[in-house]
Amino acid sequence: MSANPNQFLQTFIAEAHERLQEMEEILMHLENGPHDAGTIDSLFRAAHTVKGSAGMFRLDSIVSFAHIIEDVLGRMRDSEIEIEGDLVAVLLDSCDHMLHLVEVIAEQGEQLDDAALARENELRKRLKAYQTGNGDAQGTRVSLSAEKDIPLTASGGGEVSSDNWHISLRFAQSVLKEGLDPLYLIRYLSNIGEVISVTTLADAIPAAAEMNAETFYLGFEIDLKSSASKETISEVFEFAHQGSMIHIMPPHSKTTQYIELIRSLPEEEARLGELLVATGTLTQHELEDGLNAQQKSAQPGGTSKLLGEILIDQGSVTQEVVQAALEKQSQAKDTKTKESRFIRVQAGKLDELINLVGELVIAGAGANMLAHLSNNTPLQESTSVISRLVEEIRDSALKLRMVQIGETFNRFNRVVRDVGRELGKDIDLVITGAESELDKTLIEKIGDPLMHLVRNAIDHGIESADKRVALGKPEKGTLRLNAYHDSGSIAIEISDDGAGLNRDKILKKAREIGLIPAGAMPTDQEIYNLIFEAGFSTADTVTNLSGRGVGMDVVRRNIASLRGTVQLDSEPGIGTTVRIRLPLTLAIIDGFRVGVGKSSYVVPLDMVIECVELSEAERQAANERSYLNLRGEVLPFVLLRDHFEVAGANARRENVVVVQYAGKKAGLVVDELMGEFQTVIKPLGKIFSNLRGISGSTILGSGEVALILDVPSLVQQAVARESQQVLRKLPNNTATAR
Amino acid sequence: MPIRTKKRKGVSILHIEGDMTIGTAAALKEELMKHITQSSEREIDLSDVSEMDSAGMQLLMLAKREATRHNTPLRLIGHSRAVLEVMDTYNLAAYFGDPILISRGAKA
């Protein structure tokens, strides 16, 4: 290859992955719903693109397999074969195999192992049935060329006698720098037909001094004998369209068209004419005829017609064809602009940027504080401008890492289908909230837990079709994936309409293994969430849960390590919903700083609803009961001074920060409200991992350390304490706090 | 990208080694042009060209044209497999007009 072969190969690999992913999505779609010609067409195009670009890298084993897929898709497109489950299944398997091929051959540069080869042979056999239909391998080819002949015979006299396509190529000068070598395109032509002749024109190479070694100057006139369609041929040059002049003339084109071509090319007309005669594209007679015809039709002083109009006038192409060509062009332009809207950046670079921004935020806070101490107004003004800018930089840097969750969700289409088939269950996957965004690092880490939960829901949640019918439910099960933003966190829900959890069995089991003391009366919610406990559930005792407990503790641990929580709701006979809550980002948050005694703490600002003063009367009352009266609302609270055992007397005035998490409110009683503060989250060391109520630390402008409050656990604690007080008559209940 | 030169019976032989691709083309062009402007009969030995792409081939075409312009004969010899492949695809054997020998190890 050229300059940096590896780089182009990487591009190919990335693109192949995308295309195959796209194919998979379309196939899934085809299986489930109605289709139109457009979807099948894009399926075909995706396969074709993979094949074409693999050809450029001479990855022959990929090309040959992709070719079969393309053939089958071509017949699908031409409605020669019907789309049905088995066909889609074999195509999906073929996509998987393609992916494997790309990984093994292109990425690792190795050959397939025996197992993969056996699989490929099997697939080839299965595809063959669709590829040929009546056992005639040439079927498609023949029909293509027949189709092509019709309009051409209608175009009347003045045709050239040659049976070959004529392809005239003048590539954009930048083509080499863009990583595309026309060499491979021309080589690729031999895959779709027989290259009769290639004439390479060096006329455009300038004098040695002006010649840039990285610019492409060569032009080509090619004769190709092929039964492929014009579309197929032009797709070979699809990548080179921008700024390149590419003319593809079908066999028996009009001589006048050749003359048009000769006129439009940069080289001298006479020379080109001779050249075409020399290669047998035109006969001398045809060339003269064509030139005469041109002269006759040239209107003196009139404006020349557009090429498209001329072609239509001549009846050689129909209006529709021109229209289609124009659409195709604008389509190509669209994808071009879309491409330019994205840049591929290594994730590591982004992480580095975020780290730097984090340091910048801390340093900025320091400067800001010094400025405030200095009593220097202009300095204060400029630092405040800087901190505003830093804030904006922080936000946009974090946004760079935000990714829509949709793509992750879409992967499950396949999982649901495959697992469902395996278990003989017909299941619909309904995805909502796919546009919700969250941090890329989180997306990567949430994949496995989600997979586990989805598999569980299919395997154990949704009943078999017979059972469902017997229960009067629709035969088809439904699995929902939903995502939405909720006070600074993202919630992801996995719900099924299956049997739900068996509350009594779980409770019994929990009592057996001592998770819940005999006599305690946990709420349903608490019971359901027991299945996240490590070691809970074994298949023989909790049959309809089998497997659900296994690994559920791992799911919870994974999610907890992302500072998230997981929660489960279930209703017998109706279904189960698992709700995961995750912070939107792991790095920097807007914090709200509060003081207790001499220490300061940070509350994630997204979770703060309001701040109210704690009046003396209310304080007195609160000592008696475990809640505050917030405008008539019961508000459980936590005294941070007590919680963290801060020494010293109560402050003269206390404030309540009302926070919310997962729909529950609680008040945090603090001494001082210190305002908003950009918080760079620094993880706490392992020794602090048992600390309740703290999720991390941050560094203040003054260099002091402030602890970040773990609002979810504080809220839970407050709510639990409040309900405990209400149920004071009951014995000590160890299962309430999570 | 070294071009080794030696003289043999008044013919200077430029021996190009390694890749003739877009990655090396700019440096190679400069060096090649230095040699081409000197008026003497010359041969370019391509037996050690390991890779070639369009950019590399363009250089040879430029060299040939410049040599012709200066009326100094230029012959390509010892075409390596990589060179032959490009020359075949582009059908350029006639452009250079040199006898092509199937080099060692290359299959027809």
PDB file of C-alpha atoms in Angstrom, chain A residues 1-4 58 176-177 181-184 186-187 197-203 205-218 220, chain B residues 19 21-27 29 33 51-59 61-62 65-66 69 82 84-92 95:
ATOM      1  CA  MET A   1       0.000   0.000   0.000  1.00  0.00           C
ATOM      2  CA  SER A   2       0.982   3.619   0.053  1.00  0.00           C
ATOM      3  CA  ALA A   3       2.107   6.133   2.654  1.00  0.00           C
ATOM      4  CA  ASN A   4       0.840   4.499   5.763  1.00  0.00           C
ATOM      5  CA  ARG A  58      -6.483  -7.508  -1.707  1.00  0.00           C
ATOM      6  CA  LEU A 176      -3.229   9.731  -3.196  1.00  0.00           C
ATOM      7  CA  LYS A 177      -3.081  12.018  -0.200  1.00  0.00           C
ATOM      8  CA  ASP A 181      -4.543   4.600  -4.834  1.00  0.00           C
ATOM      9  CA  PRO A 182      -6.274   4.345  -8.231  1.00  0.00           C
ATOM     10  CA  LEU A 183      -3.982   1.435  -8.890  1.00  0.00           C
ATOM     11  CA  TYR A 184      -6.169  -0.740  -6.717  1.00  0.00           C
ATOM     12  CA  ILE A 186      -8.102  -0.427 -11.732  1.00  0.00           C
ATOM     13  CA  ARG A 187      -6.950  -3.778 -10.461  1.00  0.00           C
ATOM     14  CA  SER A 197      -6.974  -2.470 -22.469  1.00  0.00           C
ATOM     15  CA  VAL A 198      -5.613   0.203 -20.195  1.00  0.00           C
ATOM     16  CA  THR A 199      -4.032   3.328 -21.545  1.00  0.00           C
ATOM     17  CA  THR A 200      -2.261   5.459 -19.027  1.00  0.00           C
ATOM     18  CA  LEU A 201      -1.929   9.115 -19.875  1.00  0.00           C
ATOM     19  CA  ALA A 202       0.980  10.957 -18.380  1.00  0.00           C
ATOM     20  CA  ASP A 203       0.258  14.258 -20.110  1.00  0.00           C
ATOM     21  CA  ILE A 205       2.583  15.411 -15.166  1.00  0.00           C
ATOM     22  CA  PRO A 206       4.090  18.898 -15.085  1.00  0.00           C
ATOM     23  CA  ALA A 207       7.718  19.823 -15.537  1.00  0.00           C
ATOM     24  CA  ALA A 208      10.012  18.228 -13.001  1.00  0.00           C
ATOM     25  CA  ALA A 209      10.331  21.354 -10.908  1.00  0.00           C
ATOM     26  CA  GLU A 210       6.573  21.788 -10.459  1.00  0.00           C
ATOM     27  CA  MET A 211       5.780  18.144 -10.086  1.00  0.00           C
ATOM     28  CA  ASN A 212       4.658  17.212  -6.617  1.00  0.00           C
ATOM     29  CA  ALA A 213       5.504  13.634  -5.895  1.00  0.00           C
ATOM     30  CA  GLU A 214       2.410  13.153  -3.759  1.00  0.00           C
ATOM     31  CA  THR A 215      -0.018  14.482  -6.312  1.00  0.00           C
ATOM     32  CA  PHE A 216      -1.737  12.177  -8.711  1.00  0.00           C
ATOM     33  CA  TYR A 217      -1.439  13.198 -12.357  1.00  0.00           C
ATOM     34  CA  LEU A 218      -2.245  10.109 -14.374  1.00  0.00           C
ATOM     35  CA  PHE A 220      -6.730   6.389 -17.783  1.00  0.00           C
TER      36      PHE A 220
ATOM     37  CA  ASP B  19       9.719   1.287  -1.155  1.00  0.00           C
ATOM     38  CA  THR B  21       5.438   4.699  -2.464  1.00  0.00           C
ATOM     39  CA  ILE B  22       3.742   7.905  -1.503  1.00  0.00           C
ATOM     40  CA  GLY B  23       5.596   7.770   1.780  1.00  0.00           C
ATOM     41  CA  THR B  24       8.973   7.985   0.121  1.00  0.00           C
ATOM     42  CA  ALA B  25       8.035   9.698  -3.135  1.00  0.00           C
ATOM     43  CA  ALA B  26       8.870  13.286  -2.194  1.00  0.00           C
ATOM     44  CA  ALA B  27      12.394  12.514  -1.023  1.00  0.00           C
ATOM     45  CA  LYS B  29      11.855  12.614  -6.456  1.00  0.00           C
ATOM     46  CA  MET B  33      15.910  14.560 -10.360  1.00  0.00           C
ATOM     47  CA  GLU B  51       6.879  -1.921  -2.872  1.00  0.00           C
ATOM     48  CA  MET B  52       5.462   0.423  -5.413  1.00  0.00           C
ATOM     49  CA  ASP B  53       2.295   2.418  -5.765  1.00  0.00           C
ATOM     50  CA  SER B  54       1.025   5.033  -8.193  1.00  0.00           C
ATOM     51  CA  ALA B  55       3.199   7.733  -6.685  1.00  0.00           C
ATOM     52  CA  GLY B  56       6.276   5.601  -7.258  1.00  0.00           C
ATOM     53  CA  MET B  57       5.301   4.810 -10.813  1.00  0.00           C
ATOM     54  CA  GLN B  58       4.679   8.471 -11.563  1.00  0.00           C
ATOM     55  CA  LEU B  59       8.237   9.186 -10.557  1.00  0.00           C
ATOM     56  CA  MET B  61       7.389   8.157 -15.712  1.00  0.00           C
ATOM     57  CA  LEU B  62       8.642  11.632 -14.863  1.00  0.00           C
ATOM     58  CA  ARG B  65      10.143  11.951 -19.738  1.00  0.00           C
ATOM     59  CA  GLU B  66      12.790  14.275 -18.355  1.00  0.00           C
ATOM     60  CA  ARG B  69      13.722  15.782 -22.988  1.00  0.00           C
ATOM     61  CA  ALA B  82       6.370  -4.962  -7.222  1.00  0.00           C
ATOM     62  CA  LEU B  84       6.085  -5.227 -12.724  1.00  0.00           C
ATOM     63  CA  GLU B  85       2.714  -5.466 -11.067  1.00  0.00           C
ATOM     64  CA  VAL B  86       2.136  -1.761 -11.291  1.00  0.00           C
ATOM     65  CA  MET B  87       3.493  -1.579 -14.798  1.00  0.00           C
ATOM     66  CA  ASP B  88       1.170  -4.383 -15.840  1.00  0.00           C
ATOM     67  CA  THR B  89      -1.900  -2.805 -14.327  1.00  0.00           C
ATOM     68  CA  TYR B  90      -1.145   0.515 -15.938  1.00  0.00           C
ATOM     69  CA  ASN B  91       0.015  -1.100 -19.165  1.00  0.00           C
ATOM     70  CA  LEU B  92       3.138   1.022 -19.248  1.00  0.00           C
ATOM     71  CA  TYR B  95       5.849   3.813 -22.374  1.00  0.00           C
TER      72      TYR B  95
END
